[in-house]
Amino acid sequence: MPIYNKSFETMPRKEIEALQLKRLQSTIERIYATVPFYKTSFDKAGIKPEDIKSLNDLQRLPFTAKKDLRDNYPYDMFAVPMEKVVRIHASSGTTGKPTVVGYTQNDINTWAQLMARSFSAAGATSRDILHNAFGYGLFTGGIGAHYGAEKLGMAVIPVSGGNTKRQITIMQDFKPTILSATPSYILHLAEIAEEMGVDFKDLHFKAGIFGAEPWTENMRAELESKLHLKAIDIYGLSEVMGPGVSIECHEEQKGLHVFEDHFIVEIIDPKTGDILPHGETGELVFTSITKEAFPIIRYRTKDITSLNCAPCTCGRTHIRMNKPSGRSDDMLIIRGVNVFPSQIESVLMETKGILPHYQLVVDRIKNLDTLTVKVEIDEKLFSDDIKSLQAMETHISDNIKEHYGVSAKVMLVEPKTIQRSQGKAVRVIDNRKL
Ligand code: DLL
């Protein structure tokens, strides 16, 4: 029976937890013997592999942070000899060395199965054709989605990101039914389609699988109405595997089911490291329990969200993580007020005439932090008189203040003046860091 049918995803909780414990114990035993970093950190914490007797014992293990991966650059966290590694990916990050991850052939197979299960959760079948616009390369998005789609039996068009006009012609001619990409690239693509006079109504998509960056419910509504498809959120990170760590089901599109037969998820208070109960918002922490080349224990993702264990109409018993609101390191602190770019996005997208292209610029002027929200508006509105544009800016600025308590200067700018994304969007320019 193929693993991407639902049998692993509808297991009773007790069975899932028993499977997780067995897999956790064997992972811990293996990395204690093979990865010096883990042996040292477990020894420091006074824990031996045989002390892991229940899933609760996971809490006794130290966290792993991005810095640990950098300190062990490039291969010192690998748990298998290099001859067993068949693939290497790396995440660019914005500063410092990239984090490098490796996969054995079994890891690649598991990843393909999980991505096949992800596509299946999004409603895809072997009859579908995938237009895969996630970038191919060191980034895990392109190849990760590609292998999973093939595993499910879909026909894959490996277009990657960029060359957008050609992508639209391919969409018209090859008639793909599933689209995968970052939401910000799709916004750009939709804009170019409009310029070319192509209406998504005349294309053949039934679902779009979007992720690799935060996007709001308002952005989902925008994408669904523009593209005439169901927009499904997919989450993952290279350190834990790549795309396919969790995904929404097409039945509810409400929270992303974590593939708990391969990963254990926790939410912690980012300040104290304490585990938070389900429903409370904090930092996502992942432990892999089946990976061979690059197992990871209690990895602090910096992604902020909460968990939901309510039953789902799709029948999956795997816990759901709510849509991440952003990363703790992307959170802006403006004069002491914390705000995520996604929160500003949700206010912008509620305003009529505003286009979904924006950028946040942070400066420090005379020792005071200032936030400028640059956002494009509809061509027709841009030609309006100055007074009504100013009124609109004030209106948006007031809404941001009212919802999130942060003072922002809003600047309405002409369409197509904010840089478009081919992959992950750069939403924030923080001049304080220069
Ligand atoms: O972005 C893997 C991926 C590819 C996921 C394609 C989904 C689709 P990294 O480049 O290592 O891996 O970046 C991981 O991206 O910690 C989050 O901050 C962010 N991220 C990924 N998916 C989502 C999402 C890939 N659905 C980092 N919502 C993660 C919000 C996301 N943030």
Short mmCIF file of C-alpha atoms and ligand atoms in Angstrom, two decimals:
data_model
loop_
_atom_site.label_atom_id
_atom_site.label_comp_id
_atom_site.label_asym_id
_atom_site.label_seq_id
_atom_site.Cartn_x
_atom_site.Cartn_y
_atom_site.Cartn_z
CA MET A 1 0.00 0.00 0.00
CA PRO A 2 1.51 3.40 -0.88
CA ILE A 3 2.46 5.41 2.18
CA TYR A 4 0.69 8.52 0.90
CA ASN A 5 -2.72 7.06 1.42
CA LYS A 6 -4.26 8.31 4.61
CA SER A 7 -3.50 5.33 6.88
CA PHE A 8 -0.61 7.04 8.67
CA GLU A 9 -2.56 10.23 8.98
CA THR A 10 -5.71 8.83 10.56
CA MET A 11 -4.08 6.64 13.21
CA PRO A 12 -5.60 6.87 16.68
CA ARG A 13 -3.55 9.26 18.85
CA LYS A 14 -2.30 6.48 21.09
CA GLU A 15 -0.83 4.65 18.11
CA ILE A 16 0.79 7.81 16.73
CA GLU A 17 2.37 8.50 20.09
CA ALA A 18 3.65 4.92 20.45
CA LEU A 19 5.18 5.14 16.98
CA GLN A 20 6.74 8.52 17.77
CA LEU A 21 8.31 7.20 20.97
CA LYS A 22 9.81 4.19 19.22
CA ARG A 23 11.23 6.36 16.44
CA LEU A 24 12.46 9.03 18.85
CA GLN A 25 14.30 6.47 20.97
CA SER A 26 16.05 4.99 17.98
CA THR A 27 17.00 8.45 16.65
CA ILE A 28 18.45 9.50 20.02
CA GLU A 29 20.40 6.27 20.39
CA ARG A 30 21.84 6.65 16.89
CA ILE A 31 22.87 10.31 17.09
CA TYR A 32 24.38 9.87 20.55
CA ALA A 33 26.72 7.35 18.97
CA THR A 34 27.39 9.20 15.72
CA VAL A 35 27.15 13.00 16.15
CA PRO A 36 29.70 14.47 18.61
CA PHE A 37 27.61 17.68 18.93
CA TYR A 38 24.62 15.74 20.29
CA LYS A 39 26.75 13.49 22.54
CA THR A 40 28.35 16.54 24.14
CA SER A 41 25.08 18.41 24.56
CA PHE A 42 23.23 15.38 26.01
CA ASP A 43 26.17 14.65 28.34
CA LYS A 44 26.11 18.27 29.51
CA ALA A 45 22.39 17.92 30.27
CA GLY A 46 23.10 14.63 32.08
CA ILE A 47 20.89 12.56 29.75
CA LYS A 48 21.65 9.17 28.26
CA PRO A 49 19.64 7.64 25.38
CA GLU A 50 18.13 5.05 27.77
CA ASP A 51 16.60 7.90 29.84
CA ILE A 52 14.12 8.59 27.04
CA LYS A 53 11.27 6.40 28.27
CA SER A 54 8.28 8.50 27.29
CA LEU A 55 7.52 11.33 24.88
CA ASN A 56 7.57 13.70 27.85
CA ASP A 57 11.27 12.94 28.27
CA LEU A 58 11.90 14.83 25.04
CA GLN A 59 11.54 18.01 27.12
CA ARG A 60 14.69 17.07 29.01
CA LEU A 61 16.80 17.30 25.87
CA PRO A 62 18.53 20.59 25.00
CA PHE A 63 17.33 22.71 22.09
CA THR A 64 19.26 22.96 18.84
CA ALA A 65 19.63 26.42 17.30
CA LYS A 66 20.75 27.73 13.92
CA LYS A 67 24.04 28.77 15.53
CA ASP A 68 24.78 25.11 16.34
CA LEU A 69 24.43 24.28 12.65
CA ARG A 70 26.73 27.13 11.72
CA ASP A 71 29.29 26.09 14.34
CA ASN A 72 29.31 22.64 12.78
CA TYR A 73 29.47 23.89 9.19
CA PRO A 74 29.33 22.17 6.80
CA TYR A 75 29.05 18.48 7.66
CA ASP A 76 29.72 17.94 11.37
CA MET A 77 26.06 17.43 12.26
CA PHE A 78 25.69 14.59 9.75
CA ALA A 79 24.92 11.24 11.38
CA VAL A 80 26.11 9.05 8.50
CA PRO A 81 29.38 8.82 6.60
CA MET A 82 29.57 10.90 3.43
CA GLU A 83 29.31 7.86 1.15
CA LYS A 84 25.73 7.39 2.38
CA VAL A 85 24.77 11.00 1.56
CA VAL A 86 23.15 11.42 -1.86
CA ARG A 87 21.96 15.06 -1.72
CA ILE A 88 22.97 18.33 -0.12
CA HIS A 89 20.82 21.44 0.27
CA ALA A 90 21.57 24.71 2.01
CA SER A 91 19.51 27.63 3.15
CA SER A 92 20.95 31.00 2.28
CA GLY A 93 19.94 33.00 5.32
CA THR A 94 20.61 36.70 5.26
CA THR A 95 23.76 36.78 7.34
CA GLY A 96 26.69 34.47 7.95
CA LYS A 97 27.31 31.02 6.58
CA PRO A 98 24.46 28.99 5.10
CA THR A 99 23.07 26.04 7.01
CA VAL A 100 23.89 22.82 5.22
CA VAL A 101 21.71 19.71 5.31
CA GLY A 102 22.21 16.23 3.85
CA TYR A 103 19.98 13.34 2.81
CA THR A 104 20.52 9.60 2.38
CA GLN A 105 18.60 7.73 -0.32
CA ASN A 106 16.07 6.73 2.36
CA ASP A 107 15.70 10.37 3.40
CA ILE A 108 15.00 11.34 -0.20
CA ASN A 109 12.39 8.58 -0.43
CA THR A 110 10.74 9.67 2.83
CA TRP A 111 10.70 13.29 1.68
CA ALA A 112 9.14 12.33 -1.65
CA GLN A 113 6.49 10.32 0.20
CA LEU A 114 5.71 13.21 2.51
CA MET A 115 5.46 15.61 -0.41
CA ALA A 116 3.22 13.10 -2.21
CA ARG A 117 1.06 13.00 0.90
CA SER A 118 1.11 16.82 0.93
CA PHE A 119 -0.14 17.07 -2.65
CA SER A 120 -2.74 14.47 -1.88
CA ALA A 121 -3.92 16.48 1.17
CA ALA A 122 -4.27 19.47 -1.17
CA GLY A 123 -6.60 17.43 -3.39
CA ALA A 124 -4.13 16.43 -6.13
CA THR A 125 -4.11 12.99 -7.77
CA SER A 126 -2.05 11.21 -10.42
CA ARG A 127 -4.34 12.73 -13.05
CA ASP A 128 -3.06 16.22 -12.25
CA ILE A 129 -0.32 18.22 -13.93
CA LEU A 130 1.91 20.28 -11.67
CA HIS A 131 3.32 23.66 -12.69
CA ASN A 132 6.18 23.80 -10.18
CA ALA A 133 7.38 27.38 -9.86
CA PHE A 134 9.30 26.87 -6.63
CA GLY A 135 12.98 27.62 -7.28
CA TYR A 136 15.21 24.66 -8.17
CA GLY A 137 18.66 24.61 -6.62
CA LEU A 138 20.06 24.70 -3.11
CA PHE A 139 16.61 25.87 -1.95
CA THR A 140 14.54 22.81 -1.05
CA GLY A 141 11.27 24.05 -2.60
CA GLY A 142 11.70 23.10 -6.27
CA ILE A 143 13.24 19.64 -6.10
CA GLY A 144 11.32 18.76 -2.92
CA ALA A 145 7.97 19.40 -4.59
CA HIS A 146 9.15 17.80 -7.83
CA TYR A 147 10.00 14.39 -6.34
CA GLY A 148 6.78 14.29 -4.33
CA ALA A 149 4.62 15.13 -7.31
CA GLU A 150 6.28 12.40 -9.38
CA LYS A 151 5.80 9.96 -6.52
CA LEU A 152 2.08 10.72 -6.56
CA GLY A 153 2.12 10.11 -10.30
CA MET A 154 1.52 13.67 -11.39
CA ALA A 155 3.13 15.03 -14.54
CA VAL A 156 5.59 17.70 -13.40
CA ILE A 157 6.50 20.82 -15.36
CA PRO A 158 9.75 21.91 -13.70
CA VAL A 159 9.60 25.62 -14.59
CA SER A 160 11.28 26.95 -11.40
CA GLY A 161 11.04 30.72 -10.71
CA GLY A 162 11.52 33.53 -13.23
CA ASN A 163 10.95 33.93 -16.97
CA THR A 164 7.41 34.78 -16.05
CA LYS A 165 5.92 35.47 -19.48
CA ARG A 166 7.05 32.06 -20.69
CA GLN A 167 5.48 30.51 -17.58
CA ILE A 168 2.13 32.01 -18.53
CA THR A 169 2.34 30.67 -22.07
CA ILE A 170 3.18 27.25 -20.62
CA MET A 171 0.13 27.51 -18.36
CA GLN A 172 -2.04 28.20 -21.41
CA ASP A 173 -0.56 25.47 -23.57
CA PHE A 174 0.31 22.62 -21.16
CA LYS A 175 -2.87 23.05 -19.10
CA PRO A 176 -1.41 22.38 -15.61
CA THR A 177 -4.03 21.85 -12.89
CA ILE A 178 -1.91 22.36 -9.75
CA LEU A 179 0.37 25.32 -9.14
CA SER A 180 3.19 25.48 -6.59
CA ALA A 181 5.23 28.58 -5.71
CA THR A 182 5.78 31.24 -3.12
CA PRO A 183 2.67 33.41 -2.74
CA SER A 184 4.66 36.57 -3.52
CA TYR A 185 5.94 35.15 -6.82
CA ILE A 186 2.40 34.19 -7.75
CA LEU A 187 1.24 37.76 -7.16
CA HIS A 188 3.89 38.91 -9.59
CA LEU A 189 2.92 36.21 -12.07
CA ALA A 190 -0.76 37.21 -11.83
CA GLU A 191 0.19 40.78 -12.61
CA ILE A 192 2.16 39.80 -15.71
CA ALA A 193 -0.73 37.56 -16.81
CA GLU A 194 -3.03 40.56 -16.59
CA GLU A 195 -0.63 42.62 -18.71
CA MET A 196 -0.62 39.83 -21.29
CA GLY A 197 -4.42 39.81 -21.26
CA VAL A 198 -4.55 36.29 -19.80
CA ASP A 199 -7.41 35.58 -17.41
CA PHE A 200 -6.84 32.78 -14.90
CA LYS A 201 -10.49 31.84 -15.43
CA ASP A 202 -9.41 30.48 -18.80
CA LEU A 203 -6.57 28.42 -17.30
CA HIS A 204 -7.08 25.04 -15.66
CA PHE A 205 -5.85 25.29 -12.07
CA LYS A 206 -7.84 23.76 -9.27
CA ALA A 207 -5.35 24.27 -6.44
CA GLY A 208 -2.28 26.29 -5.64
CA ILE A 209 0.20 25.07 -3.05
CA PHE A 210 1.85 28.14 -1.63
CA GLY A 211 4.45 28.55 1.09
CA ALA A 212 8.08 29.18 2.04
CA GLU A 213 7.13 32.58 3.46
CA PRO A 214 4.39 33.99 5.70
CA TRP A 215 1.13 35.01 4.02
CA THR A 216 -2.12 36.14 5.56
CA GLU A 217 -5.74 35.04 5.24
CA ASN A 218 -6.39 38.28 3.36
CA MET A 219 -3.67 37.35 0.90
CA ARG A 220 -5.32 33.93 0.50
CA ALA A 221 -8.64 35.62 -0.37
CA GLU A 222 -6.84 37.83 -2.92
CA LEU A 223 -5.03 34.88 -4.53
CA GLU A 224 -8.13 32.69 -4.63
CA SER A 225 -10.25 35.34 -6.30
CA LYS A 226 -7.54 36.40 -8.77
CA LEU A 227 -6.42 32.91 -9.70
CA HIS A 228 -9.70 30.98 -9.44
CA LEU A 229 -8.17 28.15 -7.42
CA LYS A 230 -8.05 26.85 -3.87
CA ALA A 231 -4.96 28.29 -2.14
CA ILE A 232 -3.36 25.77 0.21
CA ASP A 233 -0.63 26.67 2.69
CA ILE A 234 2.43 24.42 2.88
CA TYR A 235 5.19 24.79 5.47
CA GLY A 236 8.67 23.42 5.90
CA LEU A 237 12.27 24.31 6.46
CA SER A 238 15.49 22.84 5.18
CA GLU A 239 16.84 22.09 8.66
CA VAL A 240 13.88 19.78 9.32
CA MET A 241 13.54 18.41 5.75
CA GLY A 242 12.24 21.03 3.30
CA PRO A 243 8.63 21.55 2.15
CA GLY A 244 6.21 18.91 3.38
CA VAL A 245 6.68 19.15 7.14
CA SER A 246 3.05 20.27 7.35
CA ILE A 247 0.24 21.25 4.99
CA GLU A 248 -3.39 22.29 5.06
CA CYS A 249 -6.01 19.84 3.88
CA HIS A 250 -8.25 21.01 1.06
CA GLU A 251 -11.31 20.11 3.10
CA GLU A 252 -10.80 22.76 5.79
CA GLN A 253 -7.80 24.92 4.74
CA LYS A 254 -7.57 25.79 8.40
CA GLY A 255 -4.29 24.98 10.07
CA LEU A 256 -1.51 22.82 8.67
CA HIS A 257 -1.43 19.14 9.64
CA VAL A 258 2.05 18.20 10.84
CA PHE A 259 3.25 14.81 9.56
CA GLU A 260 3.56 13.47 13.08
CA ASP A 261 4.75 10.03 12.06
CA HIS A 262 8.01 11.79 11.05
CA PHE A 263 8.20 14.89 13.23
CA ILE A 264 7.39 15.86 16.79
CA VAL A 265 6.22 19.43 17.19
CA GLU A 266 6.29 21.60 20.31
CA ILE A 267 5.49 25.24 21.02
CA ILE A 268 7.70 27.04 23.49
CA ASP A 269 7.85 30.41 25.11
CA PRO A 270 10.73 31.97 23.14
CA LYS A 271 11.98 33.81 26.23
CA THR A 272 11.95 31.02 28.83
CA GLY A 273 12.02 27.91 26.64
CA ASP A 274 9.04 26.51 28.60
CA ILE A 275 6.57 24.37 26.69
CA LEU A 276 3.27 26.11 26.10
CA PRO A 277 -0.11 24.36 26.10
CA HIS A 278 -1.99 23.83 22.83
CA GLY A 279 -3.66 27.01 21.65
CA GLU A 280 -1.04 29.35 23.08
CA THR A 281 1.19 31.27 20.71
CA GLY A 282 4.93 30.78 20.83
CA GLU A 283 7.91 29.46 18.87
CA LEU A 284 7.67 26.25 16.86
CA VAL A 285 10.19 23.55 17.77
CA PHE A 286 10.66 20.43 15.64
CA THR A 287 12.31 17.06 16.25
CA SER A 288 12.81 14.69 13.32
CA ILE A 289 12.31 11.02 14.15
CA THR A 290 13.04 9.21 10.88
CA LYS A 291 15.82 11.16 9.19
CA GLU A 292 19.12 9.36 8.68
CA ALA A 293 21.72 11.84 7.39
CA PHE A 294 20.65 14.95 9.24
CA PRO A 295 18.43 14.18 12.23
CA ILE A 296 17.57 17.25 14.28
CA ILE A 297 16.50 17.46 17.90
CA ARG A 298 14.28 20.21 19.30
CA TYR A 299 15.16 22.67 16.56
CA ARG A 300 14.13 26.22 17.37
CA THR A 301 12.59 27.44 14.12
CA LYS A 302 11.89 31.04 15.27
CA ASP A 303 8.51 30.70 13.53
CA ILE A 304 5.66 32.00 15.63
CA THR A 305 2.31 30.19 15.79
CA SER A 306 0.11 27.94 17.95
CA LEU A 307 -1.10 24.32 17.79
CA ASN A 308 -4.63 23.04 17.40
CA CYS A 309 -5.55 19.46 18.29
CA ALA A 310 -9.28 19.73 17.47
CA PRO A 311 -10.56 16.97 15.15
CA CYS A 312 -10.58 17.86 11.45
CA THR A 313 -13.31 17.02 8.97
CA CYS A 314 -10.68 15.48 6.66
CA GLY A 315 -10.27 12.65 9.20
CA ARG A 316 -6.58 13.27 9.83
CA THR A 317 -5.62 12.84 13.44
CA HIS A 318 -2.36 14.71 13.05
CA ILE A 319 -2.14 17.94 15.01
CA ARG A 320 -2.48 21.21 13.14
CA MET A 321 -0.25 24.27 13.43
CA ASN A 322 -2.00 27.54 12.71
CA LYS A 323 -0.74 29.73 9.87
CA PRO A 324 2.60 31.13 11.11
CA SER A 325 2.39 34.88 11.68
CA GLY A 326 6.09 35.32 10.96
CA ARG A 327 9.53 34.72 12.43
CA SER A 328 10.63 36.14 15.72
CA ASP A 329 13.67 37.60 13.97
CA ASP A 330 11.43 39.37 11.43
CA MET A 331 9.35 40.92 14.17
CA LEU A 332 9.78 44.68 14.17
CA ILE A 333 10.09 46.54 17.41
CA ILE A 334 9.06 50.11 16.74
CA ARG A 335 9.41 52.30 19.78
CA GLY A 336 8.81 49.33 22.01
CA VAL A 337 5.77 48.01 20.11
CA ASN A 338 6.14 44.58 18.50
CA VAL A 339 4.64 44.09 15.09
CA PHE A 340 4.92 41.43 12.39
CA PRO A 341 4.97 42.33 8.68
CA SER A 342 2.01 39.94 8.25
CA GLN A 343 -0.06 42.06 10.65
CA ILE A 344 0.57 45.16 8.56
CA GLU A 345 -0.25 43.09 5.46
CA SER A 346 -3.64 42.14 6.85
CA VAL A 347 -4.55 45.80 7.45
CA LEU A 348 -3.37 46.82 3.97
CA MET A 349 -5.30 44.06 2.26
CA GLU A 350 -8.52 45.18 3.91
CA THR A 351 -8.27 48.58 2.23
CA LYS A 352 -10.06 49.05 -1.07
CA GLY A 353 -7.83 50.08 -3.95
CA ILE A 354 -4.65 48.83 -2.32
CA LEU A 355 -2.55 46.37 -4.32
CA PRO A 356 -0.86 43.42 -2.60
CA HIS A 357 2.63 44.85 -3.12
CA TYR A 358 4.20 46.52 -0.13
CA GLN A 359 7.46 47.06 1.68
CA LEU A 360 8.21 48.15 5.22
CA VAL A 361 11.13 50.50 5.75
CA VAL A 362 12.51 50.98 9.24
CA ASP A 363 14.86 53.85 10.10
CA ARG A 364 16.26 55.39 13.22
CA ILE A 365 15.92 59.14 13.07
CA LYS A 366 17.26 61.17 16.01
CA ASN A 367 17.30 58.01 18.10
CA LEU A 368 13.66 57.28 17.35
CA ASP A 369 12.56 54.25 15.33
CA THR A 370 10.28 55.07 12.43
CA LEU A 371 8.26 52.73 10.27
CA THR A 372 7.29 53.66 6.73
CA VAL A 373 4.80 51.46 4.92
CA LYS A 374 5.17 51.79 1.16
CA VAL A 375 2.24 50.29 -0.67
CA GLU A 376 1.08 50.38 -4.25
CA ILE A 377 -2.38 51.54 -5.19
CA ASP A 378 -4.59 51.02 -8.13
CA GLU A 379 -3.62 53.03 -11.21
CA LYS A 380 -7.02 54.76 -11.26
CA LEU A 381 -6.69 55.93 -7.68
CA PHE A 382 -3.15 57.11 -8.15
CA SER A 383 -4.34 59.82 -10.48
CA ASP A 384 -6.75 61.10 -7.80
CA ASP A 385 -6.08 64.48 -6.25
CA ILE A 386 -3.43 64.76 -3.54
CA LYS A 387 -5.99 65.40 -0.83
CA SER A 388 -7.83 62.12 -1.27
CA LEU A 389 -4.54 60.22 -1.42
CA GLN A 390 -3.46 61.84 1.82
CA ALA A 391 -6.79 60.95 3.39
CA MET A 392 -6.27 57.35 2.36
CA GLU A 393 -2.77 57.30 3.84
CA THR A 394 -4.09 58.68 7.12
CA HIS A 395 -6.91 56.13 7.12
CA ILE A 396 -4.49 53.19 6.72
CA SER A 397 -2.09 54.61 9.26
CA ASP A 398 -4.95 55.01 11.78
CA ASN A 399 -6.04 51.43 11.17
CA ILE A 400 -2.53 50.11 11.79
CA LYS A 401 -2.35 52.15 15.00
CA GLU A 402 -5.78 50.97 16.11
CA HIS A 403 -5.14 47.28 15.44
CA TYR A 404 -1.50 46.93 16.46
CA GLY A 405 -0.62 50.06 18.45
CA VAL A 406 2.23 51.02 16.17
CA SER A 407 2.68 54.40 14.50
CA ALA A 408 3.47 54.09 10.82
CA LYS A 409 3.86 56.60 8.04
CA VAL A 410 1.99 55.28 5.02
CA MET A 411 3.21 56.16 1.53
CA LEU A 412 0.99 55.27 -1.41
CA VAL A 413 3.14 54.62 -4.43
CA GLU A 414 2.52 54.01 -8.11
CA PRO A 415 1.80 50.48 -9.35
CA LYS A 416 4.93 48.42 -10.19
CA THR A 417 7.36 50.54 -8.23
CA ILE A 418 8.04 47.99 -5.48
CA GLN A 419 10.48 45.26 -6.40
CA ARG A 420 8.80 41.97 -7.35
CA SER A 421 9.86 38.63 -5.95
CA GLN A 422 11.01 35.56 -7.88
CA GLY A 423 11.10 33.49 -4.69
CA LYS A 424 10.75 34.69 -1.13
CA ALA A 425 9.67 38.34 -0.90
CA VAL A 426 11.80 40.91 0.91
CA ARG A 427 9.14 42.70 2.91
CA VAL A 428 11.33 44.63 5.32
CA ILE A 429 14.21 47.01 4.76
CA ASP A 430 15.68 47.73 8.14
CA ASN A 431 18.08 50.63 7.75
CA ARG A 432 18.90 50.41 11.46
CA LYS A 433 20.98 47.35 10.68
CA LEU A 434 23.17 49.15 8.13
O1 DLL B 1 11.13 27.57 2.76
C1 DLL B 1 10.95 25.16 2.55
C2 DLL B 1 9.69 25.31 1.82
C3 DLL B 1 9.70 25.29 0.44
C4 DLL B 1 8.49 25.40 2.50
C5 DLL B 1 8.51 25.38 -0.25
C6 DLL B 1 7.27 25.49 1.81
C7 DLL B 1 7.29 25.48 0.43
P1 DLL B 1 13.80 27.38 4.06
O2 DLL B 1 14.29 28.12 2.88
O3 DLL B 1 14.79 26.68 4.93
O4 DLL B 1 12.78 26.28 3.65
O5 DLL B 1 12.99 28.43 4.93
C8 DLL B 1 12.27 28.02 6.05
O6 DLL B 1 10.60 29.73 5.70
O7 DLL B 1 11.41 28.66 9.01
C9 DLL B 1 9.65 29.88 7.84
O8 DLL B 1 10.19 31.04 8.45
C10 DLL B 1 9.42 30.16 6.38
N1 DLL B 1 8.26 29.40 5.89
C11 DLL B 1 8.24 28.26 5.18
N2 DLL B 1 6.96 27.91 4.88
C12 DLL B 1 6.16 28.84 5.45
C13 DLL B 1 4.75 29.05 5.51
C14 DLL B 1 11.61 26.48 2.98
N3 DLL B 1 3.88 28.26 4.90
C15 DLL B 1 11.53 29.19 6.65
N4 DLL B 1 4.30 30.12 6.22
C16 DLL B 1 10.68 28.76 7.82
C17 DLL B 1 5.16 30.97 6.84
C18 DLL B 1 6.98 29.80 6.10
N5 DLL B 1 6.48 30.84 6.79
#
